[in-house]
Tab-separated table of C-alpha atoms in Angstrom:
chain	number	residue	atom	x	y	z
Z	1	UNK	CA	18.842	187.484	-69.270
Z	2	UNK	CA	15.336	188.533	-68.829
Z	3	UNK	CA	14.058	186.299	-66.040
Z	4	UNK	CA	10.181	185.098	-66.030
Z	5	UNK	CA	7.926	186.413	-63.034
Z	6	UNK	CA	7.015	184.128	-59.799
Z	7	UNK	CA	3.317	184.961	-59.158
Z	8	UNK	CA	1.735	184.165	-55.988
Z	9	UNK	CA	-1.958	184.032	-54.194
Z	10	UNK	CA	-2.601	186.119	-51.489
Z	11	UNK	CA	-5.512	185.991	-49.705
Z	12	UNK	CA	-5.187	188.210	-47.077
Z	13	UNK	CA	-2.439	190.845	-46.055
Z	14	UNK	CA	-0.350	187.671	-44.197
Z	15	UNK	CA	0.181	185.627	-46.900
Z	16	UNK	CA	0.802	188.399	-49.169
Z	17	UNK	CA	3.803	189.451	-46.995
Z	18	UNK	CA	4.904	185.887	-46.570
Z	19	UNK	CA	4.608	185.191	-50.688
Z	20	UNK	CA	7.070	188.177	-50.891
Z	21	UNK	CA	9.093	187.163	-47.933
Z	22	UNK	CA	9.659	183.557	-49.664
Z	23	UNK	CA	10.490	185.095	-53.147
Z	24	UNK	CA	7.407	185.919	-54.998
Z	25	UNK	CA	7.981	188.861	-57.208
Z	26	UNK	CA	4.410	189.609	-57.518
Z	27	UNK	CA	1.216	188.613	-55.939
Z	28	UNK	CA	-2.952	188.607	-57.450
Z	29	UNK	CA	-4.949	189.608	-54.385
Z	30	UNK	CA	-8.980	190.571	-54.419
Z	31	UNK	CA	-11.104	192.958	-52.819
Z	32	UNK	CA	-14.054	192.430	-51.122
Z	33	UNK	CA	-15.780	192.867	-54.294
Z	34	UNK	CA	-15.678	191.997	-58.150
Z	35	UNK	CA	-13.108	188.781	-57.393
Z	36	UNK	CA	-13.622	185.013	-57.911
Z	37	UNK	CA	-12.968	184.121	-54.896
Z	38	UNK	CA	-15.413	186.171	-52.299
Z	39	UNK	CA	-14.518	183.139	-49.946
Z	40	UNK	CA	-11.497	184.517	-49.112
Z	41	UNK	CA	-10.598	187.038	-46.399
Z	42	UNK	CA	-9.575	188.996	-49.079
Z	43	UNK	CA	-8.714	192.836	-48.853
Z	44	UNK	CA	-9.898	195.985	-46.900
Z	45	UNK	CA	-8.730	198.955	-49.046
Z	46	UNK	CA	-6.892	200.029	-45.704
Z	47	UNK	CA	-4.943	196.071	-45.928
Z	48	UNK	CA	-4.577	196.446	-49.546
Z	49	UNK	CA	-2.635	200.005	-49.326
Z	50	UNK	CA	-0.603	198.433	-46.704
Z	51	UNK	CA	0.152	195.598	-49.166
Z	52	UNK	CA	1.189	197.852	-52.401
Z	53	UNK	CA	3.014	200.023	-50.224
Z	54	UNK	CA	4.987	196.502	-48.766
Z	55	UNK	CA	5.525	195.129	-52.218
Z	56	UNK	CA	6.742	198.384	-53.615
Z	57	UNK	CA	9.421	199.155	-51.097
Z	58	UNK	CA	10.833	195.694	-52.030
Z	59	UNK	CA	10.744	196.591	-55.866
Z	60	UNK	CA	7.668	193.555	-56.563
Z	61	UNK	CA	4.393	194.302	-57.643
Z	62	UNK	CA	0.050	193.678	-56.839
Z	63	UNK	CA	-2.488	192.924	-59.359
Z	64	UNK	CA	-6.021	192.936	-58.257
Z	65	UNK	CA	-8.736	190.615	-59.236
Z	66	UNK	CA	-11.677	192.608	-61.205
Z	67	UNK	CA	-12.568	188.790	-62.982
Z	68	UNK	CA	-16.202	188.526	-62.148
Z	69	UNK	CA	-19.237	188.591	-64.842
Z	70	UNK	CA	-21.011	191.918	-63.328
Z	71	UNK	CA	-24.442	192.878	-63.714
Z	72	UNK	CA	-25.354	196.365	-65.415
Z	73	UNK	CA	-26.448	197.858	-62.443
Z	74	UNK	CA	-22.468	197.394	-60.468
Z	75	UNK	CA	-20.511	199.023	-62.972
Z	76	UNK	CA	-21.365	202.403	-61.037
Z	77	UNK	CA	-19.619	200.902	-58.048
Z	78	UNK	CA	-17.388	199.578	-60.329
Z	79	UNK	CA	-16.170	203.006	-61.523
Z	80	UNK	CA	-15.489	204.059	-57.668
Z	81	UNK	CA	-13.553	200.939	-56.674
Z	82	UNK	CA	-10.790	201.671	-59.540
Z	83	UNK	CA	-10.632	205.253	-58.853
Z	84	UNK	CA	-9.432	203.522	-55.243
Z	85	UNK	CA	-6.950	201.398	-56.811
Z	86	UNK	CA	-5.705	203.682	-58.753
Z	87	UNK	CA	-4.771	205.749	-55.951
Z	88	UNK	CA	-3.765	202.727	-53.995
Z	89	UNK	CA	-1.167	202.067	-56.798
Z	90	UNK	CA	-1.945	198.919	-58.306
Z	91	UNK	CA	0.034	197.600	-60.572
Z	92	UNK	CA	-2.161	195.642	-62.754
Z	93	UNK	CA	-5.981	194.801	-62.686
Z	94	UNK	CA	-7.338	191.354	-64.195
Z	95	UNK	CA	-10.181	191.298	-65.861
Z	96	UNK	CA	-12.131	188.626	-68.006
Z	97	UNK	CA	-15.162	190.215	-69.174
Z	98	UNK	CA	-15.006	193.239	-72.192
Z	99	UNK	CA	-17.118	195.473	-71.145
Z	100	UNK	CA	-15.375	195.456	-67.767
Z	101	UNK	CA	-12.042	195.831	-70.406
Z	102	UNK	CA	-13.764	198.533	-71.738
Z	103	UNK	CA	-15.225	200.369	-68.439
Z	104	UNK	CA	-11.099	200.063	-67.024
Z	105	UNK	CA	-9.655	201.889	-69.904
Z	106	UNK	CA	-12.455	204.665	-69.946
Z	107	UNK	CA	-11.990	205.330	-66.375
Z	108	UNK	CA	-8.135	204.657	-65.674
Z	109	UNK	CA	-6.335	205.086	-69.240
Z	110	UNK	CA	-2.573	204.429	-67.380
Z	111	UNK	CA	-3.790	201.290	-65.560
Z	112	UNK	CA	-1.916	198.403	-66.858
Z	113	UNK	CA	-4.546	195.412	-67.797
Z	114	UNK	CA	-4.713	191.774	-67.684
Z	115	UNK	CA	-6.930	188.927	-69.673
Z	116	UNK	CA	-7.789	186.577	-66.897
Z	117	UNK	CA	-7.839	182.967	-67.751
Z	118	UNK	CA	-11.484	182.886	-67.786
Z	119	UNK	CA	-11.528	184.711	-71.004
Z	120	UNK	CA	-10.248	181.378	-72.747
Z	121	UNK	CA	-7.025	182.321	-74.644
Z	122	UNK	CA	-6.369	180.106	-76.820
Z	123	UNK	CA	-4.892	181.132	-79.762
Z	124	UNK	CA	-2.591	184.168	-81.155
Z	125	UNK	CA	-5.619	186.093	-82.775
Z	126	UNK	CA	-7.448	186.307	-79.809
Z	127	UNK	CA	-3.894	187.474	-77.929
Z	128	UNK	CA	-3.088	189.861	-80.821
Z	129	UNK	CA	-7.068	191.220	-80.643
Z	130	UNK	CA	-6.757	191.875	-76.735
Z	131	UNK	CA	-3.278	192.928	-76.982
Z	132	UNK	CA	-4.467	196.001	-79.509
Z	133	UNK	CA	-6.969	197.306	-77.518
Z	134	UNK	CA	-4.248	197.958	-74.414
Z	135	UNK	CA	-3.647	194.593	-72.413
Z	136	UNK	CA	0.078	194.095	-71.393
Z	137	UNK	CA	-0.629	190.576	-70.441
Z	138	UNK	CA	-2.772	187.580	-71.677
Z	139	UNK	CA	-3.076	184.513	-68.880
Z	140	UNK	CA	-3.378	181.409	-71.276
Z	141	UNK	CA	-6.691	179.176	-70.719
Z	142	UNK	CA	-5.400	176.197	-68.803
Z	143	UNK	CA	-5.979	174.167	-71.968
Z	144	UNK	CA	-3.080	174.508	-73.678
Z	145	UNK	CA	0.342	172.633	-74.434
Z	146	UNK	CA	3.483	174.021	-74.862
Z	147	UNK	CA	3.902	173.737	-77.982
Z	148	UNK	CA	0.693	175.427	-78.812
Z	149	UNK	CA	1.532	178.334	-75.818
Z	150	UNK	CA	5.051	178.685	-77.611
Z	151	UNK	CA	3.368	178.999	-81.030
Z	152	UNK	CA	1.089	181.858	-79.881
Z	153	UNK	CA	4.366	183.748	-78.273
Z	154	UNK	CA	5.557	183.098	-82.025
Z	155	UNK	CA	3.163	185.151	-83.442
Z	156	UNK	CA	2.610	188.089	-80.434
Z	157	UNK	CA	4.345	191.428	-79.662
Z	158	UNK	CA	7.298	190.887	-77.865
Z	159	UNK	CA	6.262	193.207	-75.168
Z	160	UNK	CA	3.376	191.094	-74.677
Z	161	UNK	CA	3.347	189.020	-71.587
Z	162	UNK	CA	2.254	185.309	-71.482
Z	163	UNK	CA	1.197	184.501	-68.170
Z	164	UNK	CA	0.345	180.527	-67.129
Z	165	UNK	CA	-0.930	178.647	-64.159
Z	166	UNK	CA	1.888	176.121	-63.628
Z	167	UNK	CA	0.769	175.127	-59.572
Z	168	UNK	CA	-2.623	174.206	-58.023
Z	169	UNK	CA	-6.284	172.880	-57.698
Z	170	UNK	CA	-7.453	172.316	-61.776
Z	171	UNK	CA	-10.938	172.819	-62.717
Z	172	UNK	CA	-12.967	170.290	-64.619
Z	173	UNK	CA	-14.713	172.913	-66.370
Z	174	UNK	CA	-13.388	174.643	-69.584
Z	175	UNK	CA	-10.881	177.501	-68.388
Z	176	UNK	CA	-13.043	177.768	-64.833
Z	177	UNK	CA	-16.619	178.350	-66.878
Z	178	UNK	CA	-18.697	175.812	-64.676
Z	179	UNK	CA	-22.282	176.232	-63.822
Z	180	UNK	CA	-22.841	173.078	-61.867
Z	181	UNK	CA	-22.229	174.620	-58.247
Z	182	UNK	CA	-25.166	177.011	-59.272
Z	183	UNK	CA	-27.400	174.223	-60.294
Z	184	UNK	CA	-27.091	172.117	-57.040
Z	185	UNK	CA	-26.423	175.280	-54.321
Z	186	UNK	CA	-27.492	178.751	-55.967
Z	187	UNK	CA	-23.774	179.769	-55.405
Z	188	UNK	CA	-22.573	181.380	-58.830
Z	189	UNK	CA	-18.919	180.536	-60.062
Z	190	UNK	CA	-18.717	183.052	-62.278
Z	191	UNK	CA	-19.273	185.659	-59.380
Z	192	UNK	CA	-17.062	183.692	-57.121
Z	193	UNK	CA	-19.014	182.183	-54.946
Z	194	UNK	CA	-18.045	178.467	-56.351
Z	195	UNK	CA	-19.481	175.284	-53.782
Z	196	UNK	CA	-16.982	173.004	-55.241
Z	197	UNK	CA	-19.362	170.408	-56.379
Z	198	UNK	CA	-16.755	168.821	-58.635
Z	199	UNK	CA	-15.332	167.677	-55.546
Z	200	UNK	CA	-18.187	165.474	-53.656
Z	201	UNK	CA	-19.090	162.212	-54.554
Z	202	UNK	CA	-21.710	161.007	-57.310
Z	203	UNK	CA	-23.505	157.963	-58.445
Z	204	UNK	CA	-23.974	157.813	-62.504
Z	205	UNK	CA	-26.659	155.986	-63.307
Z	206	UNK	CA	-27.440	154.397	-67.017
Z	207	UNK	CA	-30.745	155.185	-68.280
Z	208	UNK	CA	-30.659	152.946	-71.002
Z	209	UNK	CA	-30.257	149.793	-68.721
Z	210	UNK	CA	-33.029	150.649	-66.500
Z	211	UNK	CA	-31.152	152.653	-63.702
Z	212	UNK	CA	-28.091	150.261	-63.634
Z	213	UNK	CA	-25.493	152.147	-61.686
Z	214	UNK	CA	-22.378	151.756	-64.230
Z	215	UNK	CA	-18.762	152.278	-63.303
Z	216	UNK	CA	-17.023	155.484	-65.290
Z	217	UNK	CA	-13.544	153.585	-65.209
Z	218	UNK	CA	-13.307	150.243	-65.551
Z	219	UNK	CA	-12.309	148.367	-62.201
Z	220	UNK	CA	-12.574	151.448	-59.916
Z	221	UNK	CA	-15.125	152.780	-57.897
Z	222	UNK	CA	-15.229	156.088	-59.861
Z	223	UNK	CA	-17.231	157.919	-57.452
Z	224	UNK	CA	-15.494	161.160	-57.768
Z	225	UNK	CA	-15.511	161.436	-61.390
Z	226	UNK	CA	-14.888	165.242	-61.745
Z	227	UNK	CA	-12.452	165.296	-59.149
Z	228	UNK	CA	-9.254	166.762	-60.960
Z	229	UNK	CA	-6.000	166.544	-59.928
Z	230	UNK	CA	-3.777	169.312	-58.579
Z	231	UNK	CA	-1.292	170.788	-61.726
Z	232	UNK	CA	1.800	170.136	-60.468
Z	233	UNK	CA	5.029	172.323	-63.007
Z	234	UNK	CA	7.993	172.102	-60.887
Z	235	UNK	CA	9.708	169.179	-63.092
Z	236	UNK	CA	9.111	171.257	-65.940
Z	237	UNK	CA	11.216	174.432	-65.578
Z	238	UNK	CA	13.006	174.461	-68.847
Z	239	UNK	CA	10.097	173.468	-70.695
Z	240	UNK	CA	8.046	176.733	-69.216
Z	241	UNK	CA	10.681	179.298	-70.355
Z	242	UNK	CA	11.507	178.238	-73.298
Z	243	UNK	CA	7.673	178.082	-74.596
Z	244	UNK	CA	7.802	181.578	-74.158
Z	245	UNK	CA	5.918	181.901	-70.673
Z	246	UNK	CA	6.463	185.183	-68.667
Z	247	UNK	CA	4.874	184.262	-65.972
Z	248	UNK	CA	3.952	181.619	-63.675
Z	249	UNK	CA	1.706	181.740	-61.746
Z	250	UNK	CA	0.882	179.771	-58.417
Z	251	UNK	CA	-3.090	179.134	-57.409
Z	252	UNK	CA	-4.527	179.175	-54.296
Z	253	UNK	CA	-5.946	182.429	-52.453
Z	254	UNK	CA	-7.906	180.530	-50.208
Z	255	UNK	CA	-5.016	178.407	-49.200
Z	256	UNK	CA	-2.874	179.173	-45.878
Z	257	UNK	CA	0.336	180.948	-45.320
Z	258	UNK	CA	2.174	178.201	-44.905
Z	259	UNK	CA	1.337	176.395	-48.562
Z	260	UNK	CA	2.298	179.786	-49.934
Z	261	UNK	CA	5.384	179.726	-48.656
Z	262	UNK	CA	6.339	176.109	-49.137
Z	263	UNK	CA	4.980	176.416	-53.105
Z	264	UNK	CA	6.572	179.657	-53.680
Z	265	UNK	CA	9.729	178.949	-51.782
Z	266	UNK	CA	10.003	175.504	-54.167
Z	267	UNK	CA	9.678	177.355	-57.424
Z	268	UNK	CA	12.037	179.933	-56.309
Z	269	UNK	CA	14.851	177.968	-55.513
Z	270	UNK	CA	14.049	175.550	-59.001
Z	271	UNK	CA	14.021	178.485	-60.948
Z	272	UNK	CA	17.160	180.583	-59.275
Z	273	UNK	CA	19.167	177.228	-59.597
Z	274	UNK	CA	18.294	177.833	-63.925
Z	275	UNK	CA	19.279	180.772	-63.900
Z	276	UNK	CA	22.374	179.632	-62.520
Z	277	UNK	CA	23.215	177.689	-65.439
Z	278	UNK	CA	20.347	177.336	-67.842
Z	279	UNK	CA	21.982	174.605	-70.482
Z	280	UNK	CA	22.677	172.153	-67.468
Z	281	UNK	CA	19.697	172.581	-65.162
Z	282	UNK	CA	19.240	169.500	-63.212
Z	283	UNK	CA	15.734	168.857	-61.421
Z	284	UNK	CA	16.145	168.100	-57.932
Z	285	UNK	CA	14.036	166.154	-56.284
Z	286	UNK	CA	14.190	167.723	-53.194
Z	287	UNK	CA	11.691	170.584	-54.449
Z	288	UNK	CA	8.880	168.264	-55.520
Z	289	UNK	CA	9.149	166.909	-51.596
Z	290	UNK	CA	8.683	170.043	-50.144
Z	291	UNK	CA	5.801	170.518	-52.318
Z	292	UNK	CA	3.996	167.241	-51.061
Z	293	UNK	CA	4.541	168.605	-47.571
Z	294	UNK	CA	2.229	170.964	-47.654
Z	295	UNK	CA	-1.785	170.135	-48.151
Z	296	UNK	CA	-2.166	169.173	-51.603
Z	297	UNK	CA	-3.870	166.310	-54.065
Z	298	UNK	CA	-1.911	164.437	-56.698
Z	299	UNK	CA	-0.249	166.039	-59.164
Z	300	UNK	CA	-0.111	165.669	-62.333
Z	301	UNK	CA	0.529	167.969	-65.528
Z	302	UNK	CA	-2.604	168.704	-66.415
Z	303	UNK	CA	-2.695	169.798	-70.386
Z	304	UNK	CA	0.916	170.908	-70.678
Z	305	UNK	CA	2.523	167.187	-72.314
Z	306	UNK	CA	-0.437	166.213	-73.538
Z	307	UNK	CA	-4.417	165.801	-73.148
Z	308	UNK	CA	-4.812	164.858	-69.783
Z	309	UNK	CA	-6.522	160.899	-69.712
Z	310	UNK	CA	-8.211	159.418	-67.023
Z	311	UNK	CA	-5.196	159.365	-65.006
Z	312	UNK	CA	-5.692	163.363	-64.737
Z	313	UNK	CA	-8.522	162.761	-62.066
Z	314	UNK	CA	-8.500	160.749	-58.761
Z	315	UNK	CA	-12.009	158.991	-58.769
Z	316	UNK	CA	-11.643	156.902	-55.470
Z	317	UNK	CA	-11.130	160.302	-53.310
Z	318	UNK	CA	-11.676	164.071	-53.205
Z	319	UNK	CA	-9.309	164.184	-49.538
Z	320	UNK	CA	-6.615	166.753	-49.336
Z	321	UNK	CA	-2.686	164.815	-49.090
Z	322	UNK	CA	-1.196	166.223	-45.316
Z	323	UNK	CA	1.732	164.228	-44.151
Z	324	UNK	CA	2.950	167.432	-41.881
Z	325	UNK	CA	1.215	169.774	-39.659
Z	326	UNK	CA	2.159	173.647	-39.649
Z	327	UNK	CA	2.786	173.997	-36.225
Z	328	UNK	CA	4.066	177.444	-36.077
Z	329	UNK	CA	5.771	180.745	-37.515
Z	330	UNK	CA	8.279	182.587	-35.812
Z	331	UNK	CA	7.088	186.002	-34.717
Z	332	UNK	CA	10.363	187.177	-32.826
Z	333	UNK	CA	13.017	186.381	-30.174
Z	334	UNK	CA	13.066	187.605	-26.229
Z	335	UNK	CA	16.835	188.045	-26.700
Z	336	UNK	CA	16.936	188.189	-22.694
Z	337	UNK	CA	16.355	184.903	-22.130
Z	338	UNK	CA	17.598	183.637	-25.331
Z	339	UNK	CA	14.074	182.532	-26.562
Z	340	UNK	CA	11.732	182.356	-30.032
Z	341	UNK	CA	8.582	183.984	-30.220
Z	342	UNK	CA	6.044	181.559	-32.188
Z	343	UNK	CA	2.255	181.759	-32.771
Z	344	UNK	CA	1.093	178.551	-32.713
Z	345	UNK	CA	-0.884	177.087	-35.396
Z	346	UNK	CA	-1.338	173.243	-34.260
Z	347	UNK	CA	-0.279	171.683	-31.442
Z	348	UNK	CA	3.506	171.060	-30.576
Z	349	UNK	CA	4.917	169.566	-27.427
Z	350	UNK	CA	8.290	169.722	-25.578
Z	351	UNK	CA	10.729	167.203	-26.889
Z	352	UNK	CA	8.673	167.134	-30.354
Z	353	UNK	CA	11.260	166.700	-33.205
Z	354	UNK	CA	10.686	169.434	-36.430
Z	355	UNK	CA	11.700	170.880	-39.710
Z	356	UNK	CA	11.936	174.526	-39.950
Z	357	UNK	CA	11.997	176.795	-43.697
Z	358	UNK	CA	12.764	179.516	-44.258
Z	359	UNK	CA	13.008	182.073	-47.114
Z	360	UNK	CA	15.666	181.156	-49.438
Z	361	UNK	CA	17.084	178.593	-47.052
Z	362	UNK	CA	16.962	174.679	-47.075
Z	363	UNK	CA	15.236	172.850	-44.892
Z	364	UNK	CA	16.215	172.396	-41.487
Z	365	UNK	CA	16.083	169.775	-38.800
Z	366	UNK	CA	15.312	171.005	-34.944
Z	367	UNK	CA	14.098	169.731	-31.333
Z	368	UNK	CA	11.608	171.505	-28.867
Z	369	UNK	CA	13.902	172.270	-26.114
Z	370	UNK	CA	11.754	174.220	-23.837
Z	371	UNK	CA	8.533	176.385	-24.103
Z	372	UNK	CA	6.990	178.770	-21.813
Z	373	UNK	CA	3.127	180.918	-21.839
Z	374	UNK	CA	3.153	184.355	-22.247
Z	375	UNK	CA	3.630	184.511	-18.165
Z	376	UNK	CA	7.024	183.023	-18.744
Z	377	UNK	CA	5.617	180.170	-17.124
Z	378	UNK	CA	7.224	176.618	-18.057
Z	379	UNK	CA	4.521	174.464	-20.536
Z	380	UNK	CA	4.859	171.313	-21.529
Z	381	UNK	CA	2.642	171.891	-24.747
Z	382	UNK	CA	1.004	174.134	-26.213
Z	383	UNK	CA	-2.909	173.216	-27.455
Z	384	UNK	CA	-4.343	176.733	-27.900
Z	385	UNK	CA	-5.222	178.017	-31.302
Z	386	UNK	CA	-2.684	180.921	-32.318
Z	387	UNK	CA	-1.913	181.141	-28.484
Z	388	UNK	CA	1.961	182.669	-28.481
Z	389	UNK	CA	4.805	180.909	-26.626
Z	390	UNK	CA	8.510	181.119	-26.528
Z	391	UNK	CA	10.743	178.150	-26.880
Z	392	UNK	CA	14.545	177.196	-26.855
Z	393	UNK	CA	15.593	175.435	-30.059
Z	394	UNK	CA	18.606	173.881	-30.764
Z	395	UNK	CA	19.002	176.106	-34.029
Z	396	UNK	CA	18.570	179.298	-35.017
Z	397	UNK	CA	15.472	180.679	-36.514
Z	398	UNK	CA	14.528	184.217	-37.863
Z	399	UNK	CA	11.224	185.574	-38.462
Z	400	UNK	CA	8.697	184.592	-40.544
Z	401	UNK	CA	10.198	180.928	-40.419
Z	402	UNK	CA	7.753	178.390	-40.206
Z	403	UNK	CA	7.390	175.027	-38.313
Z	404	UNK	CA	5.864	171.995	-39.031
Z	405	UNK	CA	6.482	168.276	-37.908
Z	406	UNK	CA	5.061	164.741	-39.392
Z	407	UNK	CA	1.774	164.065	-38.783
Z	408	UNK	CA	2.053	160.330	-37.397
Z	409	UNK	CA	-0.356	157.629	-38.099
Z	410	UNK	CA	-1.144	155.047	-35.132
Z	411	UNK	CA	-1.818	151.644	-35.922
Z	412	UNK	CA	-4.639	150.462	-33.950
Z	413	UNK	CA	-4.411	146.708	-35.167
């Protein structure tokens, strides 16, 4: 059985390793230049050799971000940049615009090319049409159900990949093309530089009634009207393979190590527990709570059942969803005194109770024994941003395991 791809963000050379660690079997990435997301840390060429070469010796693959609108006057940089991937070793390069299409094939005739999501696939024509000039893979626009994804497979190459976002912040603008963050802030979307202004809070006002302030859903103070929801696939494994999707992909380059492993580490164990036994697959409930313990916003299922209806946006709040705090990954073990190496990421305490992940493994339950400085001095917590400590626990960890605990809530009243 040919199994479908697990395709993670990566936003710096950290979370690539971790995506792959927890089971990704490819990552997107970007470079400092020609990527939507120039946010990010994103990738030296010196990190992003260190990345392909890291992927490759573990058989999985890197596609690089090349999805920007450019100008005329950076397709001469352009031209240098892929003659770096290229001897990098890319995999794959995603582009959205043709003439970048165009420029990629001219100057790198082997490189294998993807049709970002930005270029709106929405139909087999426009699948076939890319797919005859030299893409391997189409990423669908976000707008699509599956039966109208499976009925474009229908009529594509079979050596044509679908790939689909099935995890992650949605856009309110068609397949990402949104000009409103350079309206209100002069940062360009298109060129990556988006401000989020579907996110902040707005008052509509009715012009016909004299600057009456109307509500956009009835009963709710709608104030975040183009504040999506977070697409949300995990429920739907079945469903995404047998529409013909090749690929799912995860977003979220901007987002920390620890949400890529906890998203990628969920869809790998839903979809190796398919493959087990694909007729009887059983969702398990389990996944989607590992999922909501990481940073997230409501989910939903964005176009995938149906067209999404009012219930496909939270109006009342653009806030992020944290009931647990990454407090740690495991870096190594002082075998001499019997002790874990962590980097601290939030601030833990002696006697705290914790879950621990790790790749591949379920989720497990653990006490702060003891922790000590880098001095091997005895601390009773430790407060300092990424400051390193050793601890006993009263399980085994390995590294690259990461450690989080509830956030608790204090009632004042």
């Amino acid at each position: 059985m040919n199994k479908v791809e697990l395709l993670a963000p990566a936003g710096d050379l950290e979370r690539l390793k971790i995506a792959f660690t927890y089971g990704a079997d490819a990552v997107y990435i970007g470079g400092e230049i020609f990527g939507m997301r120039s946010a990010a840390k994103n990738f030296t060429k010196e990190d992003m050799t260190e990345g392909v070469n890291f992927a490759h010796e573990r058989g999985k693959q890197v596609f690089i971000t090349i999805n920007i609108i450019p100008r005329n006057e950076e397709f001469e940089q352009l031209k240098s940049y892929l003659l770096d991937l290229d001897e990098i070793g890319v995999d794959a390069v995603i582009v959205s615009d043709p003439g970048v299409f165009a420029f990629v094939k001219e100057t790198l005739p082997n490189m294998e090319i993807h049709i970002s999501t930005q270029a709106s696939t929405t139909n087999a024509s426009a699948a076939n049409f890319w797919y005859s000039q030299g893409a391997k893979r189409v990423v669908m626009a976000r707008e699509l159900s599956f039966k109208e994804i499976k009925e474009l497979k229908d009529n594509c190459p079979d050596d044509m990949d679908i790939e689909a976002f099935v995890h992650g912040a949605m856009c309110m603008s068609y397949s990402g093309k949104c000009v409103i963050s350079n309206y209100t802030t002069g940062r360009d979307a298109n060129r990556g530089a988006c401000a989020q202004p579907c996110r902040w809070k707005y008052t509509l006002v009715d012009e016909v009634s004299k600057g009456k302030f109307e509500p956009v859903v009835e009963g709710i103070d709608a104030s975040f009207f183009f504040n999506s929801k977070d697409l949300c696939m995990i429920e739907h494994i079945p469903q995404i393979i047998k529409s013909g999707i090749t690929s799912l992909k995860i977003e979220g380059r901007m987002k920390t190590a620890y949400y890529v492993a906890t998203t990628v580490r969920a869809y790998r164990m839903a979809l190796d527990e398919y493959y087990k036994n694909p007729e009887h697959w059983k969702f398990n409930p389990m996944w989607l709570n590992e999922l909501k313990k990481g940073s997230h916003r409501d989910y939903n299922t964005g176009f995938y059942l149906n067209k999404p209806n009012s219930n496909a946006h939270n109006y009342e709040s653009a806030s992020y969803i944290r009931n647990y705090d990454f407090i740690g990954i495991v870096r190594g073990h002082d075998l001499k005194k019997n002790l874990v190496i962590v980097e601290q990421r939030n601030k833990m305490n002696v006697g705290d109770k914790i879950e621990v992940i790790g790749p591949f493994k379920n989720t497990m339950k653990a006490t702060i024994i003891e922790m000590y400085n880098e001095n091997d001095e005895t601390i009773e917590s430790a407060p300092h941003a990424r400051q390193i400590v050793k601890m006993k626990l009263d399980i085994e960890v390995d590294v690259d395991y990461m450690l989080r605990k509830p956030i608790v809530t204090i009632n004042t009243i």
